[in-house]
Each structure stands twice: as structure tokens, then as C-alpha cells.
Coordinates of C-alpha atoms and ligand atoms in Angstrom, one line a residue:
M183 CA 0.0 0.0 0.0
S184 CA 1.4 3.4 -0.9
H185 CA 1.5 6.4 1.4
R186 CA 0.2 8.7 -1.2
P187 CA -3.4 10.0 -1.0
K188 CA -5.8 8.4 -3.4
L189 CA -7.4 10.4 -6.2
V190 CA -10.5 9.4 -8.1
V191 CA -11.4 11.3 -11.3
A192 CA -14.6 11.0 -13.2
N193 CA -14.5 11.4 -16.9
W194 CA -18.0 11.9 -18.1
K195 CA -16.9 11.8 -21.8
M196 CA -19.6 13.1 -24.1
H197 CA -22.5 12.1 -21.8
G198 CA -24.9 14.2 -19.8
S199 CA -27.9 16.5 -19.8
A200 CA -28.8 19.4 -17.6
T201 CA -31.4 17.2 -15.8
A202 CA -29.2 14.1 -15.5
N203 CA -26.2 16.1 -14.3
A204 CA -28.1 17.9 -11.6
A205 CA -29.2 14.5 -10.2
L206 CA -25.7 13.0 -10.4
L207 CA -23.9 16.1 -8.9
S208 CA -26.5 16.3 -6.1
A209 CA -26.0 12.7 -5.3
L210 CA -22.2 13.0 -5.3
T211 CA -22.2 16.1 -3.0
A212 CA -24.6 14.4 -0.7
G213 CA -22.7 11.1 -0.8
L214 CA -19.4 12.8 0.0
A215 CA -20.8 15.5 2.4
T216 CA -19.4 13.9 5.5
G217 CA -16.0 13.9 3.9
C218 CA -13.7 11.3 2.4
R219 CA -10.0 10.6 2.6
S220 CA -9.5 10.6 -1.1
E221 CA -9.4 13.5 -3.5
V222 CA -12.3 13.5 -6.0
A223 CA -12.6 15.4 -9.3
V224 CA -15.2 15.4 -12.1
C225 CA -14.3 16.2 -15.7
V226 CA -17.3 17.3 -17.7
P227 CA -18.1 18.4 -21.3
F228 CA -17.4 22.1 -21.8
P229 CA -21.1 23.2 -21.9
Y230 CA -21.6 21.7 -18.4
L231 CA -18.7 23.5 -16.7
G232 CA -21.1 26.1 -15.4
Q233 CA -23.3 23.4 -13.9
A234 CA -20.3 21.7 -12.3
R235 CA -19.2 25.1 -10.8
E236 CA -22.8 25.7 -9.5
F237 CA -23.0 22.3 -7.8
L238 CA -19.4 21.7 -6.7
S239 CA -17.8 25.1 -5.9
K240 CA -18.7 24.8 -2.2
S241 CA -17.7 21.2 -2.0
A242 CA -14.3 19.5 -1.7
I243 CA -14.9 17.9 -5.2
A244 CA -12.7 19.5 -7.9
W245 CA -14.1 20.0 -11.4
G246 CA -12.7 20.7 -14.8
A247 CA -12.6 19.8 -18.5
Q248 CA -11.7 16.9 -20.7
D249 CA -9.4 18.7 -23.2
V250 CA -7.8 22.1 -23.6
S251 CA -6.1 24.0 -26.5
E252 CA -2.3 24.1 -26.8
H253 CA -2.5 27.6 -28.1
A254 CA -2.7 31.0 -26.4
P255 CA -6.1 32.8 -26.9
G256 CA -6.5 33.7 -30.6
A257 CA -8.1 32.6 -33.9
Y258 CA -8.8 28.9 -33.1
T259 CA -12.5 28.4 -33.7
G260 CA -14.1 25.8 -31.5
D261 CA -11.1 25.6 -29.1
V262 CA -11.0 26.5 -25.4
S263 CA -7.9 28.0 -23.8
V264 CA -6.1 27.3 -20.5
E265 CA -6.9 31.0 -19.6
M266 CA -10.6 30.4 -20.1
L267 CA -10.7 27.3 -17.9
E268 CA -8.8 29.2 -15.2
D269 CA -11.0 32.3 -15.6
F270 CA -14.0 30.0 -15.1
G271 CA -12.6 28.5 -11.9
A272 CA -11.9 25.0 -13.2
S273 CA -8.9 23.4 -11.5
V274 CA -8.3 20.2 -13.4
V275 CA -8.1 19.1 -17.0
L276 CA -7.7 15.7 -18.8
V277 CA -5.0 15.8 -21.6
G278 CA -4.1 13.2 -24.2
H279 CA -7.0 10.8 -23.5
S280 CA -6.9 8.0 -26.1
E281 CA -10.2 9.1 -27.5
R282 CA -8.6 12.4 -28.3
R283 CA -5.5 10.7 -29.7
V284 CA -7.6 8.3 -31.9
F285 CA -10.6 10.4 -33.0
H286 CA -8.8 13.7 -33.2
A287 CA -5.4 12.5 -34.4
E288 CA -3.6 14.0 -31.4
S289 CA 0.1 13.1 -31.5
N290 CA 2.3 12.7 -28.5
E291 CA 3.8 16.1 -29.2
R292 CA 0.4 17.8 -29.4
A293 CA -0.8 16.1 -26.1
A294 CA 2.5 17.2 -24.5
A295 CA 2.0 20.8 -25.8
K296 CA -1.5 21.0 -24.3
A297 CA -0.3 19.6 -21.0
L298 CA 2.7 22.0 -20.8
R299 CA 0.4 25.0 -21.4
A300 CA -1.9 23.9 -18.7
L301 CA 1.0 23.2 -16.3
H302 CA 2.4 26.7 -17.0
G303 CA -0.9 27.9 -15.6
A304 CA -2.4 26.7 -12.4
L305 CA -4.4 23.7 -13.7
R306 CA -3.9 20.2 -12.4
V307 CA -3.3 18.0 -15.5
V308 CA -4.3 14.4 -15.7
F309 CA -2.1 13.2 -18.6
C310 CA -3.3 10.0 -20.1
V311 CA -1.1 7.3 -21.7
G312 CA -1.9 3.8 -22.8
E313 CA -1.2 1.2 -25.5
S314 CA -3.6 -0.3 -28.1
L315 CA -4.4 -4.0 -28.2
A316 CA -2.1 -4.5 -31.2
E317 CA 0.7 -2.8 -29.3
R318 CA 0.2 -5.0 -26.2
Q319 CA 0.1 -8.1 -28.4
A320 CA 3.3 -7.0 -30.1
G321 CA 4.9 -6.7 -26.7
V322 CA 5.7 -3.0 -27.0
T323 CA 3.5 -1.6 -24.2
D324 CA 6.4 -0.2 -22.1
R325 CA 7.9 1.4 -25.2
V326 CA 4.6 3.0 -26.1
V327 CA 3.7 4.5 -22.7
R328 CA 7.3 5.6 -22.1
G329 CA 7.2 7.5 -25.5
Q330 CA 3.9 9.1 -24.6
L331 CA 5.2 10.3 -21.3
R332 CA 8.7 11.2 -22.6
A333 CA 7.1 13.7 -25.0
L334 CA 5.8 15.6 -21.9
L335 CA 8.7 15.1 -19.6
S336 CA 11.2 16.5 -22.2
G337 CA 9.6 19.9 -21.8
L338 CA 8.6 19.7 -18.2
M339 CA 10.2 21.8 -15.4
P340 CA 10.5 19.7 -12.3
Q341 CA 8.5 22.2 -10.2
M342 CA 5.5 21.5 -12.5
M343 CA 5.3 17.9 -11.3
G344 CA 3.3 19.0 -8.3
Q345 CA 0.4 19.7 -10.7
L346 CA 0.9 16.5 -12.7
V347 CA -1.2 13.3 -12.5
V348 CA -0.5 10.5 -14.9
A349 CA -3.3 8.1 -15.9
Y350 CA -2.5 4.7 -17.4
E351 CA -5.4 3.6 -19.6
P352 CA -4.9 0.6 -21.8
V353 CA -7.0 1.4 -24.8
W354 CA -8.3 -2.2 -25.0
A355 CA -9.7 -2.0 -21.5
I356 CA -11.6 1.2 -21.9
G357 CA -15.4 0.5 -22.0
A358 CA -14.5 -3.2 -22.4
G359 CA -16.2 -4.4 -19.2
N360 CA -13.0 -6.0 -17.8
A361 CA -10.2 -4.0 -16.4
A362 CA -6.6 -5.0 -17.1
K363 CA -5.1 -7.6 -14.7
P364 CA -3.7 -6.1 -11.5
E365 CA -0.2 -7.6 -12.1
D366 CA -0.1 -6.0 -15.6
V367 CA -1.3 -2.6 -14.2
Q368 CA 1.3 -2.6 -11.5
E369 CA 4.0 -3.5 -14.1
V370 CA 3.2 -0.6 -16.3
H371 CA 2.8 1.8 -13.3
A372 CA 6.2 0.8 -12.1
V373 CA 7.7 1.7 -15.5
L374 CA 6.0 5.1 -15.4
R375 CA 7.0 5.7 -11.7
E376 CA 10.6 5.1 -12.6
Q377 CA 10.5 7.4 -15.6
L378 CA 9.0 10.2 -13.3
Q379 CA 11.5 9.6 -10.6
R380 CA 14.3 10.1 -13.1
V381 CA 13.2 13.7 -13.6
D382 CA 13.0 14.3 -9.9
A383 CA 13.2 11.5 -7.3
K384 CA 11.0 13.2 -4.7
M385 CA 8.4 14.7 -7.0
G386 CA 8.3 11.5 -9.1
S387 CA 7.6 9.4 -6.0
A388 CA 4.8 11.8 -5.0
C389 CA 3.2 12.1 -8.5
P390 CA -0.2 10.3 -8.5
L391 CA -0.5 7.5 -11.0
L392 CA -4.1 6.5 -11.8
Y393 CA -5.4 3.5 -13.6
G394 CA -8.4 3.8 -16.0
G395 CA -10.3 1.2 -18.1
S396 CA -13.4 -0.6 -16.9
V397 CA -12.9 0.2 -13.2
K398 CA -16.0 -0.9 -11.3
K399 CA -16.9 -1.0 -7.7
E400 CA -16.2 -4.8 -7.7
T401 CA -12.7 -4.4 -9.0
A402 CA -11.6 -1.0 -7.6
A403 CA -10.3 -2.3 -4.2
R404 CA -7.9 -4.8 -5.8
L405 CA -6.5 -2.2 -8.2
F406 CA -6.2 0.6 -5.6
E407 CA -4.2 -1.5 -3.2
L408 CA -1.4 -2.0 -5.8
P409 CA 1.8 -0.2 -4.7
D410 CA 2.0 2.2 -7.6
V411 CA -1.8 2.8 -8.2
D412 CA -2.9 6.0 -6.5
G413 CA -6.5 6.0 -7.7
G414 CA -8.6 5.7 -10.8
L415 CA -9.8 7.6 -13.9
I416 CA -13.4 6.4 -14.2
G417 CA -15.6 6.5 -17.3
G418 CA -18.9 4.6 -17.5
A419 CA -19.1 4.0 -13.7
S420 CA -18.7 7.7 -13.0
L421 CA -22.2 8.3 -14.5
V422 CA -23.9 6.2 -11.9
A423 CA -23.7 7.9 -8.5
P424 CA -23.8 4.7 -6.3
E425 CA -21.2 3.1 -8.5
F426 CA -18.9 6.1 -8.4
L427 CA -19.4 6.6 -4.6
A428 CA -18.6 2.9 -4.1
I429 CA -15.3 3.4 -6.1
V430 CA -14.4 6.4 -3.9
A431 CA -15.2 4.3 -0.8
A432 CA -12.7 1.7 -2.2
A433 CA -10.1 4.4 -2.6
D434 CA -10.7 5.6 0.9
A435 CA -10.3 2.1 2.3
A436 CA -7.0 1.8 0.4
C437 CA -5.6 5.0 1.8
G438 CA -3.1 4.3 4.5
D439 CA -3.9 5.4 8.0
Q440 CA -1.1 7.9 7.7
V441 CA -3.0 9.8 5.0
K442 CA -5.1 12.5 6.7
A443 CA -8.5 13.6 5.4
H444 CA -8.1 16.4 2.9
G445 CA -9.3 17.6 -0.4
Y446 CA -8.3 20.3 -2.8
S447 CA -10.7 23.2 -3.0
Q448 CA -11.4 25.5 -5.9
Ligands
13P671 P1 -14.5 3.2 -18.7 O1 -14.3 3.3 -17.2 O2 -15.9 3.4 -19.2 O3 -13.8 2.0 -19.2 O4 -13.6 4.4 -19.3 C1 -12.3 4.6 -18.9 C2 -11.9 5.9 -19.4 O5 -11.6 6.1 -20.6 C3 -11.7 7.0 -18.5 O6 -11.0 8.1 -19.0

């Protein structure tokens, strides 16, 4: 069991409606009202940032977006800048999710540029890496995830690591129903941990490493007790309040006694 606090991040992806979100966010704030030992964040589609702010700004639950532009404000139709997210009060952003890499042709370099812009600001970045099924079958998982993370680390100043979270999401496990095997998750997380520690031993040891891909309440506890797994990035199960709350409870149970109750506020 690691001594780092656990972090559970919801990725709603392109789901939600004003009515459904209100019910979900109310259930989350009620469910976590008495406090939890883990940090919790919710990443929503851009049009619902206002609703997230309305429901969560007085809670310990952080909120933010699922993507951000790598550019300074300017003529980039349809894009949303780091400055806008910060102006709005968001504190966290996902970068380099495989659905951005695949459906929007985001390269390692572009994902890294987005993350670096956000890290130059005050946002906490959840930087996603992960191999495809073909890459796993070809035995190149470590090389792929290292390359994805290297693109970011080559431009990173060590002091930015305090805002960085890395999420390992094997593409083949996302939405698949079954998470990756715990031993395979730990193996990849150990690779990522070592890569982060080479930039800065102390900061690299403290950097949260999340696992994502079909995390459910039944499997969360086993994953969260792995030495280099500091929480989860949750897709489908984050849309169902009792499921998500049960996953947060599993994270709480996996927090060592030495971790004090805390949260990060807006
Ligand atoms: P699922 O939890 O639905 O598999 O999604 C994982 C994911 O992609 C979170 O970012």
C-alpha cells in the first residue's frame, strides 16, 4: 500500500444533460458531504462546466474539462484555452485521452504541448497514456507508454510535477467491461514511476498514478491496493452515483492510516 493519498477522477466523456447532471452532482455532493479521505474530481463536457461550478464550488470535489487547447487565446475556432478554464474557476483538465489521440489524431507532441500550457498555468493535468491492443500483443507496451510520457517530460520543469497526474489507460480495457489484470497494471505503473523519478526523485515518487479502463466497484479495491496505483480515472461507472461513490469508498479504504483527510478546493 502506498503512502500517497488516493485520487478518483470522473470522466463523463460526451455524456450528460442538464437534468441528469443535476441529479448526479447532487448525489455526489450528498454522498461525500461527510468527507472522504480521497481526493475526487469530475471532468465534464465544456457546456456543463457552469453546472459543475454551481453544484461543486462549495464542496471538496474538484471539477474541470476533458481537453484544452495548446494555443494562447486567438483565432482557433471551437477551441477552449487554459486561460478560459482558469478564468471560469476549473482546477483540473484531462489531456491526451486515447479518445482524443484516436478520434482527433492527437500526436504525442500535441498532447504534450497541451499539458505543458496547462502546467504553465495553475491547472492540475491528468495526462493519459496507454497502449492499443495491437501494441500490447506486439509486446511494445512499455515502449509506447514511455514514449507518450517522454514527450511531456522532455519539456517539463521539475516544479510543474506538483500539478501533474499520470493516468494509465490501456485502450483495449476502456469500455470493455473488464479491467486489465492487476499484475499488468502494476508492471506498467512501475515503469511510469521510474520514468517520473528520473526527472525528480521526490516529486516523481509523489506524482499520483491513476489506472483507467473498466474500473467498477467490484474491481476497484484490488486495483487501488497496488503499490503504484494511486487511484482511478473512471468513465462509465462515474455516470452512476452509487457506483462512483462505491469506487471512492474503495479508494478511501485503500488510503493508509497515515493519510489525513483532505481535499483540494477550488
Ligand atoms: P471506462 O471506465 O468506461 O472503461 O472508461 C475509462 C476511461 O476512458 C476514463 O477516461
